[in-house]
Coordinates of C-alpha atoms in Angstrom, one line a residue:
M1 CA 0.3 0.2 -0.3
E2 CA 2.7 2.4 1.0
N3 CA 4.6 1.8 -2.7
R4 CA 1.2 2.2 -4.1
F5 CA 0.9 6.0 -2.6
A6 CA 4.5 6.2 -3.2
R7 CA 3.8 5.8 -7.1
I8 CA 0.8 8.5 -7.0
A9 CA 3.2 11.0 -5.4
L10 CA 5.7 10.7 -7.8
S11 CA 3.2 11.0 -10.5
V12 CA 1.9 14.2 -8.9
L13 CA 5.5 15.3 -9.5
F14 CA 6.1 14.5 -12.3
L15 CA 2.4 15.8 -14.1
A16 CA 3.7 19.2 -11.9
F17 CA 6.7 19.2 -14.0
F18 CA 5.3 18.2 -17.5
W19 CA 2.4 21.1 -17.0
F20 CA 5.5 23.8 -17.0
F21 CA 6.3 22.9 -20.0
S22 CA 3.3 21.9 -21.7
K23 CA 0.8 23.8 -23.8
T24 CA -2.8 24.6 -23.1
A25 CA -4.7 22.1 -24.7
N26 CA -7.1 23.1 -27.2
A27 CA -11.0 23.4 -26.5
A28 CA -13.7 22.9 -29.5
V29 CA -13.1 25.4 -32.5
L30 CA -16.0 26.8 -32.7
L31 CA -15.5 29.4 -35.6
D32 CA -12.0 30.2 -37.5
D33 CA -12.4 32.5 -40.1
S34 CA -9.8 34.1 -42.0
F35 CA -11.8 35.7 -44.8
Q36 CA -11.3 34.2 -47.5
D37 CA -15.0 33.9 -48.6
L38 CA -18.2 34.9 -47.1
S39 CA -19.6 31.6 -45.9
Q40 CA -19.1 32.3 -42.3
I41 CA -20.4 35.8 -42.4
D42 CA -23.8 36.9 -41.6
T43 CA -23.9 39.5 -44.2
K44 CA -27.3 41.0 -43.1
A45 CA -26.0 42.2 -39.8
T46 CA -22.3 42.7 -41.0
T47 CA -21.6 46.8 -42.1
S48 CA -18.0 46.6 -42.1
V49 CA -15.8 45.8 -45.4
V50 CA -15.2 42.0 -45.5
D51 CA -12.2 41.5 -48.6
T52 CA -11.9 38.4 -49.4
Q53 CA -9.3 39.7 -51.7
K54 CA -7.2 41.2 -49.2
Q55 CA -8.5 38.5 -46.2
E56 CA -9.8 41.1 -43.9
V57 CA -12.6 43.0 -42.4
R58 CA -12.3 46.6 -42.3
L59 CA -14.3 50.0 -41.8
P60 CA -16.3 51.4 -44.9
G61 CA -14.8 54.4 -46.6
L62 CA -16.9 57.6 -46.9
S63 CA -19.0 57.4 -49.9
N64 CA -19.0 61.3 -49.9
S65 CA -16.3 62.9 -48.6
L66 CA -15.4 65.1 -51.7
A67 CA -18.3 67.2 -53.2
T68 CA -17.7 70.1 -56.0
T69 CA -19.2 73.2 -56.9
T70 CA -18.3 76.3 -59.0
V71 CA -20.8 78.7 -57.2
G72 CA -19.5 82.2 -57.2
S73 CA -17.1 81.4 -59.9
N74 CA -16.4 79.2 -63.1
L75 CA -13.7 77.8 -61.1
P76 CA -13.8 74.4 -59.2
Q77 CA -14.5 74.5 -55.1
Y78 CA -13.9 71.5 -52.8
V79 CA -15.6 70.8 -49.9
V80 CA -14.2 67.7 -47.9
P81 CA -15.2 66.7 -44.7
T82 CA -12.2 66.7 -42.0
T83 CA -11.0 65.4 -38.7
T84 CA -12.1 69.2 -37.4
G85 CA -15.2 69.4 -39.5
I86 CA -16.1 70.4 -42.8
T87 CA -13.3 72.5 -44.9
W88 CA -14.1 74.2 -48.1
L89 CA -11.5 75.3 -50.8
S90 CA -11.1 77.2 -53.4
Y91 CA -8.7 78.9 -55.6
D92 CA -6.4 81.7 -54.4
S93 CA -5.0 83.5 -57.5
S94 CA -2.2 85.1 -55.2
S95 CA -0.7 81.6 -54.5
Q96 CA -2.2 80.2 -58.1
S97 CA -3.2 76.9 -55.4
M98 CA -6.3 75.9 -54.0
K99 CA -6.3 77.1 -50.0
P100 CA -9.1 76.6 -47.4
V101 CA -11.9 79.6 -46.8
A102 CA -12.4 79.4 -43.3
S103 CA -15.6 81.8 -43.8
Y104 CA -17.1 79.0 -46.0
S105 CA -15.8 76.2 -43.7
V106 CA -17.9 74.3 -40.7
S107 CA -15.9 73.2 -37.7
G108 CA -16.7 70.9 -34.9
V109 CA -18.8 68.6 -36.6
T110 CA -18.2 65.1 -37.3
A111 CA -19.3 65.2 -41.0
L112 CA -19.6 61.5 -42.7
G113 CA -20.3 63.1 -46.3
V114 CA -20.8 66.1 -47.9
A115 CA -23.4 67.8 -51.0
V116 CA -23.6 71.2 -51.8
R117 CA -25.9 73.3 -53.9
Q118 CA -24.7 74.9 -56.9
D119 CA -26.1 78.2 -56.7
S120 CA -25.0 79.5 -53.2
P121 CA -22.6 79.0 -50.8
S122 CA -24.5 76.1 -48.6
I123 CA -23.6 72.5 -47.4
W124 CA -25.4 69.6 -46.8
A125 CA -23.9 67.4 -44.3
L126 CA -24.3 64.1 -42.8
V127 CA -23.2 64.4 -39.2
D128 CA -22.8 61.7 -36.9
N129 CA -23.9 62.4 -33.4
G130 CA -22.6 59.7 -31.4
G131 CA -24.4 56.4 -30.4
G132 CA -25.3 55.7 -33.6
Q133 CA -27.7 58.9 -34.0
Q134 CA -27.1 60.9 -37.3
S135 CA -28.8 63.8 -38.6
I136 CA -28.7 66.2 -41.9
E137 CA -27.9 69.5 -41.1
R138 CA -27.5 72.7 -43.4
Y139 CA -25.1 75.3 -43.4
D140 CA -25.8 78.7 -45.1
Y141 CA -23.3 81.6 -45.5
D142 CA -24.4 84.2 -43.3
D143 CA -23.5 87.5 -44.8
G144 CA -23.8 89.4 -41.6
A145 CA -21.8 87.3 -39.5
G146 CA -19.5 86.7 -42.0
H147 CA -19.3 82.8 -41.3
M148 CA -21.4 79.4 -42.1
A149 CA -24.5 79.3 -39.9
E150 CA -26.6 76.2 -39.2
N151 CA -30.1 76.3 -41.0
P152 CA -32.6 74.5 -38.4
Y153 CA -35.2 74.6 -40.5
L154 CA -33.5 72.5 -43.0
T155 CA -31.8 69.7 -40.4
V156 CA -33.4 66.3 -39.3
T157 CA -32.2 64.8 -36.3
G158 CA -33.0 61.0 -35.3
L159 CA -31.5 59.5 -38.0
Q160 CA -29.6 56.0 -37.8
N161 CA -27.5 53.9 -40.7
V162 CA -27.3 56.4 -43.0
L163 CA -24.8 55.5 -45.4
S164 CA -24.8 58.0 -48.2
I165 CA -26.1 61.5 -48.9
T166 CA -26.6 63.3 -52.6
A167 CA -28.9 67.0 -53.2
Q168 CA -30.2 68.8 -56.1
P169 CA -27.9 71.6 -57.5
N170 CA -30.4 74.4 -57.2
S171 CA -33.1 73.8 -54.8
N172 CA -33.8 72.5 -51.3
E173 CA -33.7 69.0 -51.9
V174 CA -31.6 65.7 -50.0
V175 CA -31.6 62.3 -50.7
T176 CA -30.3 59.8 -48.2
L177 CA -29.2 56.0 -48.7
S178 CA -29.6 53.8 -45.7
R179 CA -29.4 50.4 -44.5
S180 CA -32.2 48.3 -43.3
S181 CA -32.2 45.9 -40.8
N182 CA -32.8 43.5 -43.5
G183 CA -29.3 44.7 -44.9
T184 CA -31.1 46.2 -47.6
G185 CA -31.0 49.6 -49.3
V186 CA -33.8 52.5 -48.5
I187 CA -34.0 56.0 -50.1
T188 CA -35.4 58.8 -48.5
T189 CA -36.1 62.4 -49.9
Y190 CA -36.5 65.0 -48.2
M191 CA -37.8 68.6 -49.8
E192 CA -38.4 71.8 -48.2
D193 CA -42.2 72.6 -47.4
A194 CA -43.0 75.7 -49.3
N195 CA -45.4 77.1 -46.6
T196 CA -43.3 76.0 -43.1
G197 CA -39.6 76.3 -44.9
Q198 CA -39.0 73.3 -43.3
L199 CA -37.4 70.1 -44.4
V200 CA -39.6 67.3 -44.5
Q201 CA -39.8 63.9 -46.2
V202 CA -41.6 62.8 -49.2
P203 CA -43.2 59.5 -49.1
M204 CA -43.6 59.1 -52.3
R205 CA -40.0 58.9 -53.1
S206 CA -39.4 57.3 -50.5
F207 CA -38.8 53.2 -50.8
D208 CA -36.6 50.3 -49.9
T209 CA -34.9 49.1 -52.7
G210 CA -34.7 45.7 -51.9
L211 CA -30.8 45.4 -52.9
A212 CA -28.5 44.1 -50.8
D213 CA -25.6 46.1 -49.4
P214 CA -26.0 49.2 -50.1
L215 CA -22.8 51.7 -50.1
S216 CA -23.7 55.0 -51.9
I217 CA -26.2 57.1 -54.0
S218 CA -26.4 59.8 -56.5
L219 CA -29.0 62.3 -57.9
I220 CA -29.3 62.9 -61.6
P221 CA -29.1 66.7 -61.1
N222 CA -32.4 68.4 -61.8
T223 CA -34.5 65.2 -62.2
P224 CA -35.9 62.6 -59.5
D225 CA -34.1 59.7 -60.6
V226 CA -31.1 58.5 -58.6
V227 CA -28.4 56.3 -59.1
V228 CA -27.4 53.5 -56.6
K229 CA -24.6 51.6 -55.7
T230 CA -24.2 48.0 -54.0
K231 CA -21.3 45.8 -53.5
S232 CA -23.0 43.7 -56.7
G233 CA -23.2 46.6 -59.0
V234 CA -24.9 50.0 -59.9
Y235 CA -28.5 50.3 -60.6
F236 CA -30.3 53.0 -61.8
Y237 CA -34.1 54.1 -60.6
V238 CA -36.3 56.6 -62.8
F239 CA -39.3 58.2 -61.3
D240 CA -42.6 57.8 -63.2
D241 CA -44.7 60.9 -62.5
A242 CA -47.8 59.5 -63.8
S243 CA -47.6 56.5 -61.4
G244 CA -45.8 58.7 -58.5
T245 CA -43.3 55.6 -58.1
Y246 CA -39.5 54.7 -58.9
T247 CA -39.1 51.8 -61.5
Q248 CA -35.4 50.2 -61.5
N249 CA -34.1 50.4 -65.2
P250 CA -32.3 47.4 -66.0
A251 CA -30.9 48.5 -69.1
M252 CA -28.7 50.8 -67.3
T253 CA -27.4 48.3 -64.4
I254 CA -23.9 48.0 -64.3
T255 CA -22.6 44.7 -62.7
D256 CA -18.7 45.3 -64.4
A257 CA -15.5 44.8 -61.8
N258 CA -15.3 48.7 -61.4
A259 CA -18.9 48.7 -60.0
K260 CA -18.1 45.7 -57.9
Q261 CA -15.1 47.4 -56.3
V262 CA -14.2 47.0 -53.1
E263 CA -11.8 49.7 -52.4
S264 CA -14.2 52.5 -52.6
N265 CA -17.7 53.3 -52.2
S266 CA -18.3 56.2 -54.1
L267 CA -19.7 57.2 -57.3
S268 CA -21.1 60.7 -59.1
A269 CA -23.5 61.6 -61.5
D270 CA -24.1 63.9 -64.4
T271 CA -26.5 64.3 -67.1
G272 CA -25.4 61.8 -69.2
V273 CA -22.3 60.9 -67.6
L274 CA -21.2 58.7 -64.7
L275 CA -17.9 58.5 -62.8
L276 CA -16.9 55.3 -60.5
N277 CA -14.0 54.2 -58.7
N278 CA -11.7 51.8 -61.3
A279 CA -9.3 49.4 -59.4
T280 CA -6.3 50.6 -61.5
Q281 CA -6.4 53.9 -62.0
P282 CA -7.8 56.7 -60.5
G283 CA -11.3 56.6 -62.1
A284 CA -13.8 55.0 -64.7
V285 CA -16.0 56.9 -66.9
Y286 CA -19.5 55.9 -68.5
M287 CA -21.4 57.7 -70.7
K288 CA -25.3 57.2 -71.8
D289 CA -25.8 55.5 -75.1
D290 CA -29.4 57.5 -75.8
A291 CA -30.0 54.4 -78.9
S292 CA -29.7 51.6 -76.1
S293 CA -30.6 53.8 -72.9
S294 CA -27.8 51.9 -71.6
Y295 CA -24.5 53.3 -70.4
Q296 CA -21.3 52.1 -71.4
Q297 CA -17.8 52.9 -70.1
V298 CA -15.8 55.0 -71.8
P299 CA -11.8 54.5 -72.7
A300 CA -10.5 57.2 -70.1
T301 CA -6.9 57.8 -69.9
F302 CA -5.0 59.7 -66.8
D303 CA -1.9 61.3 -66.9
Q304 CA -1.5 60.7 -63.2
A305 CA -0.3 56.9 -61.9
L306 CA -2.0 57.7 -58.5
G307 CA -4.2 54.2 -58.1
N308 CA -7.7 54.0 -57.5
A309 CA -9.5 57.5 -55.3
V310 CA -11.5 56.9 -52.4
S311 CA -14.1 59.3 -53.5
V312 CA -14.9 61.1 -56.8
S313 CA -16.6 63.9 -58.0
L314 CA -17.9 65.1 -61.1
V315 CA -17.9 69.1 -61.7
Q316 CA -21.5 70.2 -62.3
G317 CA -22.1 71.2 -66.0
T318 CA -19.1 70.0 -67.5
N319 CA -20.6 66.7 -68.9
G320 CA -17.8 65.0 -67.5
S321 CA -15.0 67.0 -69.0
Q322 CA -13.7 67.9 -65.3
M323 CA -13.8 65.5 -62.0
A324 CA -12.4 66.0 -58.8
M325 CA -10.8 63.2 -57.1
L326 CA -9.7 62.4 -53.1
F327 CA -6.8 59.5 -52.4
P328 CA -5.8 57.7 -49.7
D329 CA -2.9 60.1 -48.6
G330 CA -5.4 62.9 -48.4
S331 CA -4.3 64.7 -51.5
I332 CA -7.0 66.1 -54.2
H333 CA -6.3 66.1 -57.7
L334 CA -8.2 67.8 -60.6
F335 CA -8.6 66.3 -64.2
A336 CA -9.5 68.1 -67.1
M337 CA -9.9 66.4 -70.4
D338 CA -7.0 67.3 -72.4
S339 CA -7.9 69.9 -75.7
A340 CA -4.6 68.8 -77.2
N341 CA -5.6 65.5 -77.2
P342 CA -9.0 65.1 -77.9
G343 CA -11.1 62.0 -76.5
F344 CA -11.7 60.9 -72.8
N345 CA -7.8 61.5 -72.1
Y346 CA -7.4 63.7 -68.7
K347 CA -4.9 65.4 -67.2
D348 CA -4.0 66.4 -63.9
V349 CA -4.3 70.4 -63.4
P350 CA -1.6 71.0 -60.8
S351 CA -2.7 74.4 -59.7
F352 CA -6.1 72.8 -58.6
D353 CA -4.6 70.0 -56.7
V354 CA -4.4 70.1 -52.5
T355 CA -1.6 68.1 -51.3
G356 CA -1.2 69.2 -47.7
G357 CA -3.1 71.5 -45.1
I358 CA -6.2 69.5 -44.8
V359 CA -6.8 65.8 -42.8
P360 CA -9.8 64.5 -44.6
R361 CA -12.3 61.7 -42.8
L362 CA -11.8 58.6 -45.0
Y363 CA -13.7 55.9 -43.1
A364 CA -16.9 55.8 -41.0
P365 CA -16.5 56.2 -37.4
S366 CA -17.9 52.7 -36.6
S367 CA -19.1 49.4 -38.1
I368 CA -20.1 45.9 -37.3
Y369 CA -18.5 42.7 -38.7
Q370 CA -20.9 39.6 -37.1
S371 CA -20.6 35.6 -38.1
V372 CA -23.2 33.6 -38.5
K373 CA -24.9 31.5 -35.9
I374 CA -22.9 28.5 -34.6
T375 CA -25.1 25.8 -33.1
T376 CA -23.5 23.5 -30.7
Q377 CA -24.6 20.1 -29.1
D378 CA -23.1 21.0 -25.9
S379 CA -24.2 24.1 -24.1
I380 CA -21.3 26.4 -23.9
E381 CA -19.8 28.3 -21.0
L382 CA -16.3 29.4 -21.3
V383 CA -15.1 31.3 -25.0
R384 CA -11.6 31.8 -25.7
L385 CA -11.1 34.6 -28.9
T386 CA -7.9 34.3 -30.8
T387 CA -7.5 37.3 -33.3
Q388 CA -5.1 38.7 -36.1
E389 CA -5.3 42.2 -36.5
Q390 CA -3.6 45.2 -38.3
N391 CA -5.0 48.2 -37.1
D392 CA -3.9 51.9 -38.1
P393 CA -3.4 54.5 -35.4
N394 CA -6.3 55.8 -33.5
T395 CA -8.7 53.0 -34.1
S396 CA -9.8 49.8 -31.7
I397 CA -11.8 46.8 -31.9
Q398 CA -14.5 45.6 -29.4
Y399 CA -15.8 42.0 -29.6
E400 CA -18.7 40.6 -27.9
V401 CA -20.2 36.8 -28.1
S402 CA -23.7 35.6 -27.9
T403 CA -25.1 32.5 -26.8
D404 CA -28.6 32.6 -27.5
G405 CA -28.3 33.6 -31.4
G406 CA -27.6 37.2 -30.9
S407 CA -30.6 38.1 -28.4
T408 CA -27.9 38.9 -25.9
W409 CA -24.2 40.1 -25.8
Q410 CA -21.0 39.8 -23.5
A411 CA -17.9 41.7 -23.8
I412 CA -14.6 39.4 -24.2
T413 CA -11.3 39.8 -24.4
P414 CA -8.8 38.3 -27.2
G415 CA -6.2 35.8 -25.8
S416 CA -8.2 35.1 -22.6
W417 CA -10.8 32.7 -21.4
A418 CA -14.2 34.1 -20.5
S419 CA -17.4 32.9 -18.1
V420 CA -20.8 33.3 -20.6
T421 CA -24.3 32.6 -20.0
P422 CA -24.4 29.0 -21.0
G423 CA -25.8 28.6 -24.5
S424 CA -25.7 26.4 -27.5
N425 CA -26.4 29.2 -30.4
I426 CA -22.9 31.1 -30.7
V427 CA -22.5 34.3 -32.4
L428 CA -19.2 36.4 -32.4
R429 CA -19.6 40.3 -32.9
A430 CA -16.9 43.1 -33.3
T431 CA -17.2 46.6 -33.4
E432 CA -14.5 48.2 -35.8
M433 CA -13.9 52.1 -34.3
S434 CA -11.8 55.2 -35.8
A435 CA -11.5 57.8 -33.4
D436 CA -11.1 60.5 -36.2
G437 CA -12.0 59.2 -39.3
T438 CA -8.2 58.9 -40.9
G439 CA -8.0 55.1 -40.5
T440 CA -9.3 51.8 -39.8
P441 CA -8.4 48.7 -37.8
R442 CA -8.1 45.1 -39.8
I443 CA -9.4 41.9 -38.5
K444 CA -7.3 39.6 -40.5
H445 CA -8.4 36.3 -38.6
V446 CA -10.4 35.2 -35.8
V447 CA -10.7 31.9 -33.9
L448 CA -13.3 31.2 -31.4
E449 CA -13.1 28.3 -29.0
G450 CA -15.5 27.1 -26.7
T451 CA -16.3 24.6 -23.8
Y452 CA -18.2 23.7 -21.2
V453 CA -17.9 23.3 -17.3
S454 CA -18.7 19.5 -16.2
L455 CA -18.0 16.5 -13.7
K456 CA -18.8 13.4 -15.4
N457 CA -18.5 9.9 -15.6
L458 CA -17.8 8.8 -12.0
R459 CA -16.5 5.4 -11.5
A460 CA -15.0 3.0 -9.2
T461 CA -11.5 1.9 -10.9
Q462 CA -10.0 -0.1 -8.0
I463 CA -11.7 -2.2 -4.6
F464 CA -8.9 -3.4 -2.2
F465 CA -10.7 -5.8 -0.2
P466 CA -14.0 -6.0 -2.0
A467 CA -16.8 -7.9 -0.1
P468 CA -18.6 -11.1 -1.7
E469 CA -21.6 -9.1 -2.5
Q470 CA -19.4 -6.7 -4.7
T471 CA -19.9 -8.9 -8.1
N472 CA -19.3 -6.1 -10.7
P473 CA -15.8 -6.3 -11.7
V474 CA -14.2 -2.8 -11.9
P475 CA -14.2 -0.2 -13.0
T476 CA -17.7 0.0 -12.7
T477 CA -20.2 2.7 -12.6
N478 CA -22.6 0.7 -10.6
F479 CA -23.1 2.4 -7.3
P480 CA -22.7 1.6 -4.3
V481 CA -19.8 -0.5 -4.3
F482 CA -19.1 -3.3 -1.5
V483 CA -16.0 -3.0 0.6
R484 CA -14.7 -4.8 3.8
A485 CA -14.2 -2.7 6.4
G486 CA -10.5 -2.0 6.4
G487 CA -10.4 -1.9 2.8
Q488 CA -10.0 0.5 0.5
V489 CA -12.2 2.2 -3.2
E490 CA -10.2 4.1 -5.8
F491 CA -12.7 6.1 -7.9
M492 CA -12.1 8.8 -11.0
V493 CA -14.0 11.0 -12.3
D494 CA -13.7 13.1 -15.6
S495 CA -13.5 17.2 -16.0
T496 CA -14.4 19.7 -18.6
G497 CA -13.9 23.2 -18.6
F498 CA -10.5 23.9 -17.2
M499 CA -10.7 22.2 -14.0
Q500 CA -7.7 23.3 -11.6
K501 CA -8.7 21.5 -8.1
V502 CA -11.2 18.9 -7.5
T503 CA -12.5 18.2 -4.1
V504 CA -14.2 15.3 -2.1
Q505 CA -16.4 16.0 0.6
F506 CA -17.3 12.5 2.5
S507 CA -20.2 11.8 4.2
D508 CA -18.3 11.0 7.3
G509 CA -17.0 14.7 7.5
T510 CA -13.4 14.0 6.0
S511 CA -12.7 15.6 2.4
M512 CA -9.7 15.3 0.1
D513 CA -8.4 17.2 -2.9
M514 CA -8.3 14.6 -5.7
V515 CA -5.1 13.8 -8.0
P516 CA -5.1 14.9 -11.5
Q517 CA -3.9 12.7 -14.2
Q518 CA -3.1 15.6 -16.6
P519 CA -1.7 19.4 -16.3
T520 CA -4.8 21.2 -14.9
S521 CA -4.2 23.8 -18.0
N522 CA -6.0 21.0 -20.3
E523 CA -9.4 21.1 -20.9
T524 CA -9.9 18.1 -20.0
N525 CA -8.9 15.7 -17.2
T526 CA -9.3 12.8 -15.2
W527 CA -9.2 12.9 -11.4
V528 CA -8.4 10.2 -9.0
G529 CA -9.6 9.7 -5.1
W530 CA -10.0 7.1 -2.9
Y531 CA -11.5 6.5 0.3
K532 CA -9.8 4.0 3.1
V533 CA -12.9 1.9 5.3
D534 CA -11.9 2.3 9.0
L535 CA -11.1 -1.6 10.0
N536 CA -13.7 -1.3 12.6
A537 CA -16.3 -0.2 10.5
P538 CA -19.6 -2.1 11.1
S539 CA -21.3 -4.1 8.3
D540 CA -23.6 -2.0 6.5
F541 CA -21.6 1.1 7.0
S542 CA -22.1 3.4 4.0
I543 CA -19.8 6.8 2.9
G544 CA -21.4 9.2 0.1
V545 CA -19.7 11.8 -1.8
Q546 CA -20.1 15.2 -3.3
I547 CA -17.4 16.4 -5.7
T548 CA -17.0 19.7 -6.9
G549 CA -14.8 21.3 -9.6
K550 CA -13.1 24.6 -9.7
N551 CA -11.7 26.8 -12.3
P552 CA -10.9 30.4 -12.6
W553 CA -14.7 31.2 -13.2
K554 CA -17.1 28.7 -11.9
S555 CA -17.6 25.7 -9.6
V556 CA -19.7 22.6 -10.8
T557 CA -20.7 19.8 -8.4
I558 CA -22.1 16.0 -8.4
S559 CA -23.2 13.8 -5.8
Q560 CA -23.2 10.0 -5.3
D561 CA -24.8 8.4 -2.2
P562 CA -24.0 6.0 -1.3
L563 CA -20.6 5.5 -3.1
L564 CA -19.7 2.2 -1.3
V565 CA -21.4 0.0 1.7
V566 CA -19.5 -1.8 4.1
K567 CA -20.1 -5.4 4.1
N568 CA -17.9 -7.6 6.6
S569 CA -14.4 -7.0 7.4
V570 CA -10.8 -7.8 6.5
K571 CA -10.4 -9.8 9.5
Q572 CA -12.4 -12.0 8.5
L573 CA -11.1 -12.7 5.0
L574 CA -7.7 -13.2 6.5
G575 CA -8.8 -15.7 9.6
V576 CA -6.8 -13.6 12.0
H577 CA -6.9 -11.3 15.0
L578 CA -6.0 -8.0 13.7
T579 CA -5.5 -4.9 16.3
E580 CA -4.8 -1.4 15.6

């Protein structure tokens, strides 16, 4: 018997040594996504950009981070959401360059998009008010004050999930594209009420397009017709005055590589011309073919190899001959058709370029990545998230997990095990955030592991001096087992959930710590315990057990009563008189 206890002690020392140099055993992998496809993405709930080419999840770019106007002159002017508000830039003849105009700029607002009137210094702004709340705000130049002032009559508050904004050039009409709870694009038109002067919604020109993954919108100037860009293409909606409804014109639909380009959400429309981003050059130009009523890409060339722009804006009234583009480095370039080289050949106009002095907002303040629901056979109680990220400065990511399919959420920290409400419908969610809109976090890979906490499979593994009534061979789960007084019963129990300690409380008031057979850093383990029956224990004496396992987050208890029953004694078995 002493040799057996010595072996157990040596085993404990060995296991302690092994634990020091072993890795943590892995739990069940619930989710492993490196974003090579969308199979594990809840596309309706996800508002982040899932880029399967770059294999990352990032914030969406702002679709209206550049607007152009020629108000007060025939020269292009730029309006840009920046980290400090909204900056208006005009051509300065003394320096022969574009300079910010303080009196036309707006400070202290978090603008996510802008549109401008072409006949007055007026700005429509999509503003983030925090907490998921947005508003449309109108700013007009106040001659008396000498600066821009908000027009409260042309402001709409209490908006949510607005992605893009567009406006008529010469009237108080603004149109938004928002994302519905089902992930479809909703168009909402607002116009100034002739009686009250307030901005009101126009029901007959507001509708759910049913288009999935909406990105941006642009009005065809001086018409109610709109162009909508989604992740799958560009779609045209024509308003029918007779029926008072919009109809999609399939002949105008564009589904080429430019229309599906994920690097930018931007588009800009003018009469008969459409400007999109291009995957390899600043822009892609489309002209309307009147014979087929379709838009056809024209072979446009650009003299600057600047890559693709993040936001584009046609200079209104130029029939596509002038266009401004905002690039990822924050620079703005004006391209104009080259008069010496007829056709759609565009040259950069350096005196109208902006290469410093402003820090534009390029990304949405926040967006959501959400996985599909993972249904597990066992109820999950512990989770661990491991991530690979590539984050720009001033960005962050908050992770949450749901065990009830998305009804409730619990915050988790990558790299650590966390206790969660038990459940078997697991969803992972991440909120990506940018403090100033100049950069984005990037999730490159997520692995979510899960397990549950349990003690199970209690069994008797050895009976030293079994009683005649013990007919079942060991190991056995048939309790009670029968043992003679002076004998011993060894038992084992299996644990799940990274148990650090398992304790047995016997019904006679004694207790012991069970011995782990594997490192306690393992998700699963087997624990050994024993009870030595007193030599003088009377026949029919019984012992019950209450076994409690604990990990850093919670504990679990199982009971077996009786575990053993005493029948006869070792004295009768040996046929000798034994004394203590």
